[in-house]
Amino acid sequence: GAVVSQHPSWVICKSGTSVKIECRSLDFQATTMFWYRQFPKQSLMLMATSNEGSKATYEQGVEKDKFLINHASLTLSTLTVTSAHPEDSSFYICSRTSGGLETQYFGPGTRLLVL
Amino acid sequence: GNSVTQMEGPVTLSEEAFLTINCTYTATGYPSLFWYVQYPGEGLQLLLKATKADDKGSNKGFEATYRKETTSFHLEKGSVQVSDSAVYFCALTFSGGYNKLIFGAGTRLAVHP
């Protein structure tokens, strides 16, 4: 069964509003989780590494004030897209690793459409 | 820098045909290599992996061998099924640190009856 869940699975919002996406690790206490963005027919691009109890680490070119990440517990990380614009429309995916192993487990993704 | 290059798709095959999806990488050091699969409407799933040179990863009839000399990790399957239709992503990571995955662009496979 699924080990990582995301909520909501899809969301439509108006331009200028903020949207929060939740990512839950269902079977493992994850100190580190990852947030990716996937454009249509393109690969996943890592946006940031979410660290439990500390600040997220953002990849170059990702605006940390626009994509707010909170990892308040070992099973939950949230991504908030602030003041969303149509260009933020995308598929957002989170993942976690399994302890010290290299394999990542991905959530089913959240499709965001900003009108 | 580190990167992954995959063959462009889409790849269209008839059922029971032989499949090869090419993947090459550029990396400083010795990465672990992965193939992930994304079925329509679903999240990415690990298909197989190899952690050192000459290792062969295999799962569900798919295979890939870690070739250090050619920096490649080509995905193969002897006889594809319609249910194999999906997008396949080659990826690499390094042990330790944050296990950051670097993905290729993905290759869409369509298998027809």
PDB file of C-alpha atoms in Angstrom:
ATOM      1  CA  GLY A   1       0.000   0.000   0.000  1.00  0.00           C
ATOM      2  CA  ALA A   2       0.862   3.657  -0.190  1.00  0.00           C
ATOM      3  CA  VAL A   3       3.504   4.876   2.212  1.00  0.00           C
ATOM      4  CA  VAL A   4       3.230   8.568   1.332  1.00  0.00           C
ATOM      5  CA  SER A   5      -0.047  10.433   0.921  1.00  0.00           C
ATOM      6  CA  GLN A   6      -0.796  13.901  -0.372  1.00  0.00           C
ATOM      7  CA  HIS A   7      -3.807  16.114   0.114  1.00  0.00           C
ATOM      8  CA  PRO A   8      -5.514  17.439  -1.831  1.00  0.00           C
ATOM      9  CA  SER A   9      -5.047  15.410  -4.995  1.00  0.00           C
ATOM     10  CA  TRP A  10      -6.093  18.382  -7.078  1.00  0.00           C
ATOM     11  CA  VAL A  11      -6.977  21.999  -6.429  1.00  0.00           C
ATOM     12  CA  ILE A  12      -8.219  24.915  -8.477  1.00  0.00           C
ATOM     13  CA  CYS A  13      -7.731  28.397  -7.093  1.00  0.00           C
ATOM     14  CA  LYS A  14      -7.946  32.007  -8.139  1.00  0.00           C
ATOM     15  CA  SER A  15      -4.867  34.032  -8.905  1.00  0.00           C
ATOM     16  CA  GLY A  16      -3.546  35.777  -5.800  1.00  0.00           C
ATOM     17  CA  THR A  17      -4.741  33.204  -3.293  1.00  0.00           C
ATOM     18  CA  SER A  18      -2.576  30.792  -1.304  1.00  0.00           C
ATOM     19  CA  VAL A  19      -2.787  27.029  -1.460  1.00  0.00           C
ATOM     20  CA  LYS A  20      -1.497  24.528   1.091  1.00  0.00           C
ATOM     21  CA  ILE A  21      -0.526  20.987   0.094  1.00  0.00           C
ATOM     22  CA  GLU A  22       0.028  18.309   2.728  1.00  0.00           C
ATOM     23  CA  CYS A  23       2.418  15.393   2.480  1.00  0.00           C
ATOM     24  CA  ARG A  24       2.221  12.603   5.034  1.00  0.00           C
ATOM     25  CA  SER A  25       4.591   9.741   5.660  1.00  0.00           C
ATOM     26  CA  LEU A  26       2.232   6.934   6.641  1.00  0.00           C
ATOM     27  CA  ASP A  27       4.573   4.264   7.929  1.00  0.00           C
ATOM     28  CA  PHE A  28       7.840   5.952   8.803  1.00  0.00           C
ATOM     29  CA  GLN A  29       9.055   8.924  10.797  1.00  0.00           C
ATOM     30  CA  ALA A  30      10.723  10.981   8.135  1.00  0.00           C
ATOM     31  CA  THR A  31      13.191  13.636   9.220  1.00  0.00           C
ATOM     32  CA  THR A  32      13.722  14.532   5.579  1.00  0.00           C
ATOM     33  CA  MET A  33      11.148  14.863   2.836  1.00  0.00           C
ATOM     34  CA  PHE A  34      11.404  16.306  -0.639  1.00  0.00           C
ATOM     35  CA  TRP A  35       9.165  18.497  -2.779  1.00  0.00           C
ATOM     36  CA  TYR A  36       9.234  18.245  -6.560  1.00  0.00           C
ATOM     37  CA  ARG A  37       7.485  20.008  -9.370  1.00  0.00           C
ATOM     38  CA  GLN A  38       6.602  18.337 -12.643  1.00  0.00           C
ATOM     39  CA  PHE A  39       5.539  20.221 -15.739  1.00  0.00           C
ATOM     40  CA  PRO A  40       3.512  18.415 -18.396  1.00  0.00           C
ATOM     41  CA  LYS A  41       5.578  15.811 -20.227  1.00  0.00           C
ATOM     42  CA  GLN A  42       8.709  16.856 -18.365  1.00  0.00           C
ATOM     43  CA  SER A  43      10.796  15.401 -15.592  1.00  0.00           C
ATOM     44  CA  LEU A  44      10.566  16.082 -11.896  1.00  0.00           C
ATOM     45  CA  MET A  45      12.542  19.037 -10.685  1.00  0.00           C
ATOM     46  CA  LEU A  46      13.537  19.131  -7.037  1.00  0.00           C
ATOM     47  CA  MET A  47      12.256  22.290  -5.399  1.00  0.00           C
ATOM     48  CA  ALA A  48      13.376  21.865  -1.832  1.00  0.00           C
ATOM     49  CA  THR A  49      14.384  19.493   0.915  1.00  0.00           C
ATOM     50  CA  SER A  50      12.110  19.638   3.929  1.00  0.00           C
ATOM     51  CA  ASN A  51      13.855  19.118   7.268  1.00  0.00           C
ATOM     52  CA  GLU A  52      11.892  18.304  10.397  1.00  0.00           C
ATOM     53  CA  GLY A  53      12.321  21.008  13.014  1.00  0.00           C
ATOM     54  CA  SER A  54      14.470  23.277  10.891  1.00  0.00           C
ATOM     55  CA  LYS A  55      14.366  25.388   7.776  1.00  0.00           C
ATOM     56  CA  ALA A  56      13.920  23.839   4.384  1.00  0.00           C
ATOM     57  CA  THR A  57      16.773  23.788   1.911  1.00  0.00           C
ATOM     58  CA  TYR A  58      15.732  25.290  -1.409  1.00  0.00           C
ATOM     59  CA  GLU A  59      17.204  24.547  -4.796  1.00  0.00           C
ATOM     60  CA  GLN A  60      18.679  27.331  -6.832  1.00  0.00           C
ATOM     61  CA  GLY A  61      16.024  29.406  -8.538  1.00  0.00           C
ATOM     62  CA  VAL A  62      13.174  28.414  -6.212  1.00  0.00           C
ATOM     63  CA  GLU A  63      11.669  31.342  -4.323  1.00  0.00           C
ATOM     64  CA  LYS A  64      11.504  30.410  -0.663  1.00  0.00           C
ATOM     65  CA  ASP A  65       9.052  33.204   0.116  1.00  0.00           C
ATOM     66  CA  LYS A  66       6.678  31.955  -2.553  1.00  0.00           C
ATOM     67  CA  PHE A  67       6.907  28.249  -1.758  1.00  0.00           C
ATOM     68  CA  LEU A  68       6.719  28.007   2.011  1.00  0.00           C
ATOM     69  CA  ILE A  69       7.651  24.646   3.468  1.00  0.00           C
ATOM     70  CA  ASN A  70       6.887  23.551   6.999  1.00  0.00           C
ATOM     71  CA  HIS A  71       7.959  20.214   8.450  1.00  0.00           C
ATOM     72  CA  ALA A  72       6.552  20.447  11.953  1.00  0.00           C
ATOM     73  CA  SER A  73       6.368  16.735  12.697  1.00  0.00           C
ATOM     74  CA  LEU A  74       8.072  13.551  11.616  1.00  0.00           C
ATOM     75  CA  THR A  75       5.096  12.516   9.522  1.00  0.00           C
ATOM     76  CA  LEU A  76       3.897  15.758   7.963  1.00  0.00           C
ATOM     77  CA  SER A  77       5.409  18.298   5.613  1.00  0.00           C
ATOM     78  CA  THR A  78       3.390  21.081   4.012  1.00  0.00           C
ATOM     79  CA  LEU A  79       4.020  23.193   0.934  1.00  0.00           C
ATOM     80  CA  THR A  80       2.182  26.496   0.686  1.00  0.00           C
ATOM     81  CA  VAL A  81       2.111  28.256  -2.642  1.00  0.00           C
ATOM     82  CA  THR A  82       1.615  31.893  -1.700  1.00  0.00           C
ATOM     83  CA  SER A  83      -0.070  34.452  -3.953  1.00  0.00           C
ATOM     84  CA  ALA A  84      -0.459  31.853  -6.660  1.00  0.00           C
ATOM     85  CA  HIS A  85      -0.330  32.827 -10.305  1.00  0.00           C
ATOM     86  CA  PRO A  86      -1.212  30.857 -13.442  1.00  0.00           C
ATOM     87  CA  GLU A  87       2.460  30.045 -14.037  1.00  0.00           C
ATOM     88  CA  ASP A  88       2.451  28.166 -10.719  1.00  0.00           C
ATOM     89  CA  SER A  89       0.009  25.668 -12.206  1.00  0.00           C
ATOM     90  CA  SER A  90       1.789  22.348 -12.098  1.00  0.00           C
ATOM     91  CA  PHE A  91       1.954  18.905 -10.574  1.00  0.00           C
ATOM     92  CA  TYR A  92       3.553  18.962  -7.117  1.00  0.00           C
ATOM     93  CA  ILE A  93       4.979  15.739  -5.708  1.00  0.00           C
ATOM     94  CA  CYS A  94       6.528  14.936  -2.363  1.00  0.00           C
ATOM     95  CA  SER A  95       8.690  12.029  -1.331  1.00  0.00           C
ATOM     96  CA  ARG A  96      10.549  10.590   1.596  1.00  0.00           C
ATOM     97  CA  THR A  97      13.557   8.339   1.946  1.00  0.00           C
ATOM     98  CA  SER A  98      13.643   5.174   4.009  1.00  0.00           C
ATOM     99  CA  GLY A  99      16.062   5.683   6.845  1.00  0.00           C
ATOM    100  CA  GLY A 100      19.597   5.592   5.522  1.00  0.00           C
ATOM    101  CA  LEU A 101      18.618   3.859   2.303  1.00  0.00           C
ATOM    102  CA  GLU A 102      18.698   5.653  -1.009  1.00  0.00           C
ATOM    103  CA  THR A 103      15.282   4.675  -2.267  1.00  0.00           C
ATOM    104  CA  GLN A 104      12.639   7.379  -2.265  1.00  0.00           C
ATOM    105  CA  TYR A 105       8.915   6.790  -1.877  1.00  0.00           C
ATOM    106  CA  PHE A 106       6.706   9.220  -3.695  1.00  0.00           C
ATOM    107  CA  GLY A 107       3.288  10.568  -2.981  1.00  0.00           C
ATOM    108  CA  PRO A 108       0.608  10.455  -5.680  1.00  0.00           C
ATOM    109  CA  GLY A 109       1.000  14.161  -6.406  1.00  0.00           C
ATOM    110  CA  THR A 110      -1.200  17.239  -6.254  1.00  0.00           C
ATOM    111  CA  ARG A 111      -2.335  18.943  -9.405  1.00  0.00           C
ATOM    112  CA  LEU A 112      -2.671  22.708  -8.986  1.00  0.00           C
ATOM    113  CA  LEU A 113      -4.504  24.895 -11.463  1.00  0.00           C
ATOM    114  CA  VAL A 114      -4.422  28.630 -10.908  1.00  0.00           C
ATOM    115  CA  LEU A 115      -7.010  30.590 -12.836  1.00  0.00           C
TER     116      LEU A 115
ATOM    117  CA  GLY B   1      27.714  18.633 -12.803  1.00  0.00           C
ATOM    118  CA  ASN B   2      25.587  15.558 -12.334  1.00  0.00           C
ATOM    119  CA  SER B   3      22.932  14.792 -14.934  1.00  0.00           C
ATOM    120  CA  VAL B   4      20.892  12.041 -16.554  1.00  0.00           C
ATOM    121  CA  THR B   5      20.046  11.786 -20.243  1.00  0.00           C
ATOM    122  CA  GLN B   6      17.295   9.535 -21.555  1.00  0.00           C
ATOM    123  CA  MET B   7      16.182   8.723 -25.052  1.00  0.00           C
ATOM    124  CA  GLU B   8      13.299  10.845 -26.222  1.00  0.00           C
ATOM    125  CA  GLY B   9       9.900   9.311 -26.506  1.00  0.00           C
ATOM    126  CA  PRO B  10       7.322   8.391 -27.080  1.00  0.00           C
ATOM    127  CA  VAL B  11       8.270   4.797 -27.695  1.00  0.00           C
ATOM    128  CA  THR B  12       5.458   2.853 -29.335  1.00  0.00           C
ATOM    129  CA  LEU B  13       5.593  -0.941 -29.410  1.00  0.00           C
ATOM    130  CA  SER B  14       3.341  -3.850 -30.095  1.00  0.00           C
ATOM    131  CA  GLU B  15       2.628  -6.306 -27.317  1.00  0.00           C
ATOM    132  CA  GLU B  16       5.399  -8.893 -26.827  1.00  0.00           C
ATOM    133  CA  ALA B  17       8.005  -6.705 -28.516  1.00  0.00           C
ATOM    134  CA  PHE B  18      11.474  -6.165 -27.031  1.00  0.00           C
ATOM    135  CA  LEU B  19      11.992  -2.915 -25.175  1.00  0.00           C
ATOM    136  CA  THR B  20      15.117  -0.835 -24.690  1.00  0.00           C
ATOM    137  CA  ILE B  21      15.114   2.631 -23.168  1.00  0.00           C
ATOM    138  CA  ASN B  22      18.544   4.196 -23.147  1.00  0.00           C
ATOM    139  CA  CYS B  23      19.887   6.100 -20.164  1.00  0.00           C
ATOM    140  CA  THR B  24      23.318   7.624 -19.722  1.00  0.00           C
ATOM    141  CA  TYR B  25      24.614   9.682 -16.877  1.00  0.00           C
ATOM    142  CA  THR B  26      27.269  12.199 -15.980  1.00  0.00           C
ATOM    143  CA  ALA B  27      28.417  12.158 -12.392  1.00  0.00           C
ATOM    144  CA  THR B  28      31.309  13.131 -10.197  1.00  0.00           C
ATOM    145  CA  GLY B  29      31.920   9.996  -8.207  1.00  0.00           C
ATOM    146  CA  TYR B  30      29.995   6.743  -8.136  1.00  0.00           C
ATOM    147  CA  PRO B  31      26.241   7.181  -7.950  1.00  0.00           C
ATOM    148  CA  SER B  32      23.467   4.724  -7.387  1.00  0.00           C
ATOM    149  CA  LEU B  33      21.171   4.392 -10.386  1.00  0.00           C
ATOM    150  CA  PHE B  34      17.414   3.922 -10.524  1.00  0.00           C
ATOM    151  CA  TRP B  35      14.514   3.431 -12.847  1.00  0.00           C
ATOM    152  CA  TYR B  36      11.195   4.821 -11.686  1.00  0.00           C
ATOM    153  CA  VAL B  37       7.872   4.249 -13.433  1.00  0.00           C
ATOM    154  CA  GLN B  38       4.820   6.492 -13.455  1.00  0.00           C
ATOM    155  CA  TYR B  39       1.610   4.817 -14.532  1.00  0.00           C
ATOM    156  CA  PRO B  40      -1.224   7.036 -15.791  1.00  0.00           C
ATOM    157  CA  GLY B  41      -2.775   8.950 -12.935  1.00  0.00           C
ATOM    158  CA  GLU B  42      -0.401   7.561 -10.328  1.00  0.00           C
ATOM    159  CA  GLY B  43       2.721   8.638  -8.471  1.00  0.00           C
ATOM    160  CA  LEU B  44       6.230   7.460  -9.224  1.00  0.00           C
ATOM    161  CA  GLN B  45       7.178   3.988  -8.150  1.00  0.00           C
ATOM    162  CA  LEU B  46      10.625   2.487  -7.899  1.00  0.00           C
ATOM    163  CA  LEU B  47      11.033  -0.134 -10.621  1.00  0.00           C
ATOM    164  CA  LEU B  48      14.624  -1.237 -10.025  1.00  0.00           C
ATOM    165  CA  LYS B  49      17.979  -0.005  -8.881  1.00  0.00           C
ATOM    166  CA  ALA B  50      21.707  -0.755  -8.886  1.00  0.00           C
ATOM    167  CA  THR B  51      24.169   0.646  -6.431  1.00  0.00           C
ATOM    168  CA  LYS B  52      27.545  -0.221  -7.935  1.00  0.00           C
ATOM    169  CA  ALA B  53      29.232  -1.000 -11.231  1.00  0.00           C
ATOM    170  CA  ASP B  54      28.198  -4.243 -12.955  1.00  0.00           C
ATOM    171  CA  ASP B  55      25.193  -4.665 -10.677  1.00  0.00           C
ATOM    172  CA  LYS B  56      22.015  -5.688 -12.453  1.00  0.00           C
ATOM    173  CA  GLY B  57      18.686  -4.469 -11.161  1.00  0.00           C
ATOM    174  CA  SER B  58      15.594  -6.426 -12.110  1.00  0.00           C
ATOM    175  CA  ASN B  59      11.880  -6.383 -11.387  1.00  0.00           C
ATOM    176  CA  LYS B  60       8.679  -7.403 -13.190  1.00  0.00           C
ATOM    177  CA  GLY B  61      10.674  -8.672 -16.178  1.00  0.00           C
ATOM    178  CA  PHE B  62      12.598  -5.405 -16.533  1.00  0.00           C
ATOM    179  CA  GLU B  63      16.383  -5.334 -16.232  1.00  0.00           C
ATOM    180  CA  ALA B  64      19.124  -2.737 -16.237  1.00  0.00           C
ATOM    181  CA  THR B  65      22.873  -3.153 -15.754  1.00  0.00           C
ATOM    182  CA  TYR B  66      25.094  -0.475 -14.237  1.00  0.00           C
ATOM    183  CA  ARG B  67      27.869   0.057 -16.805  1.00  0.00           C
ATOM    184  CA  LYS B  68      30.581   2.329 -15.472  1.00  0.00           C
ATOM    185  CA  GLU B  69      32.693   2.152 -18.620  1.00  0.00           C
ATOM    186  CA  THR B  70      29.872   3.539 -20.760  1.00  0.00           C
ATOM    187  CA  THR B  71      28.162   5.460 -17.922  1.00  0.00           C
ATOM    188  CA  SER B  72      24.908   3.826 -18.881  1.00  0.00           C
ATOM    189  CA  PHE B  73      21.926   2.135 -17.260  1.00  0.00           C
ATOM    190  CA  HIS B  74      19.701   1.060 -20.135  1.00  0.00           C
ATOM    191  CA  LEU B  75      16.303  -0.424 -19.312  1.00  0.00           C
ATOM    192  CA  GLU B  76      15.270  -3.615 -21.118  1.00  0.00           C
ATOM    193  CA  LYS B  77      12.355  -6.003 -21.183  1.00  0.00           C
ATOM    194  CA  GLY B  78      12.078  -9.028 -23.396  1.00  0.00           C
ATOM    195  CA  SER B  79       8.328  -8.962 -23.977  1.00  0.00           C
ATOM    196  CA  VAL B  80       6.263  -5.906 -23.143  1.00  0.00           C
ATOM    197  CA  GLN B  81       2.598  -5.919 -22.217  1.00  0.00           C
ATOM    198  CA  VAL B  82      -0.096  -3.305 -22.632  1.00  0.00           C
ATOM    199  CA  SER B  83       0.011  -2.809 -18.857  1.00  0.00           C
ATOM    200  CA  ASP B  84       3.627  -1.610 -19.165  1.00  0.00           C
ATOM    201  CA  SER B  85       2.425   1.582 -20.832  1.00  0.00           C
ATOM    202  CA  ALA B  86       3.742   4.357 -18.601  1.00  0.00           C
ATOM    203  CA  VAL B  87       6.434   6.994 -18.300  1.00  0.00           C
ATOM    204  CA  TYR B  88       9.854   5.698 -17.267  1.00  0.00           C
ATOM    205  CA  PHE B  89      12.375   7.879 -15.483  1.00  0.00           C
ATOM    206  CA  CYS B  90      16.062   7.141 -15.056  1.00  0.00           C
ATOM    207  CA  ALA B  91      17.625   8.752 -11.989  1.00  0.00           C
ATOM    208  CA  LEU B  92      20.779   8.871  -9.921  1.00  0.00           C
ATOM    209  CA  THR B  93      21.720   9.740  -6.388  1.00  0.00           C
ATOM    210  CA  PHE B  94      24.706   9.575  -4.106  1.00  0.00           C
ATOM    211  CA  SER B  95      24.736   7.860  -0.759  1.00  0.00           C
ATOM    212  CA  GLY B  96      24.812  10.043   2.299  1.00  0.00           C
ATOM    213  CA  GLY B  97      23.735  13.654   2.473  1.00  0.00           C
ATOM    214  CA  TYR B  98      20.096  14.231   1.605  1.00  0.00           C
ATOM    215  CA  ASN B  99      19.810  11.498  -1.017  1.00  0.00           C
ATOM    216  CA  LYS B 100      18.894  14.081  -3.625  1.00  0.00           C
ATOM    217  CA  LEU B 101      17.590  12.386  -6.771  1.00  0.00           C
ATOM    218  CA  ILE B 102      18.472  13.715 -10.199  1.00  0.00           C
ATOM    219  CA  PHE B 103      16.017  12.621 -12.876  1.00  0.00           C
ATOM    220  CA  GLY B 104      16.157  12.245 -16.605  1.00  0.00           C
ATOM    221  CA  ALA B 105      13.409  13.802 -18.700  1.00  0.00           C
ATOM    222  CA  GLY B 106      11.348  10.628 -18.788  1.00  0.00           C
ATOM    223  CA  THR B 107      10.402   8.370 -21.689  1.00  0.00           C
ATOM    224  CA  ARG B 108       6.789   7.608 -22.454  1.00  0.00           C
ATOM    225  CA  LEU B 109       6.089   4.034 -23.509  1.00  0.00           C
ATOM    226  CA  ALA B 110       2.883   3.081 -25.299  1.00  0.00           C
ATOM    227  CA  VAL B 111       2.226  -0.618 -25.896  1.00  0.00           C
ATOM    228  CA  HIS B 112      -0.544  -1.605 -28.296  1.00  0.00           C
ATOM    229  CA  PRO B 113      -2.292  -4.969 -28.445  1.00  0.00           C
TER     230      PRO B 113
END
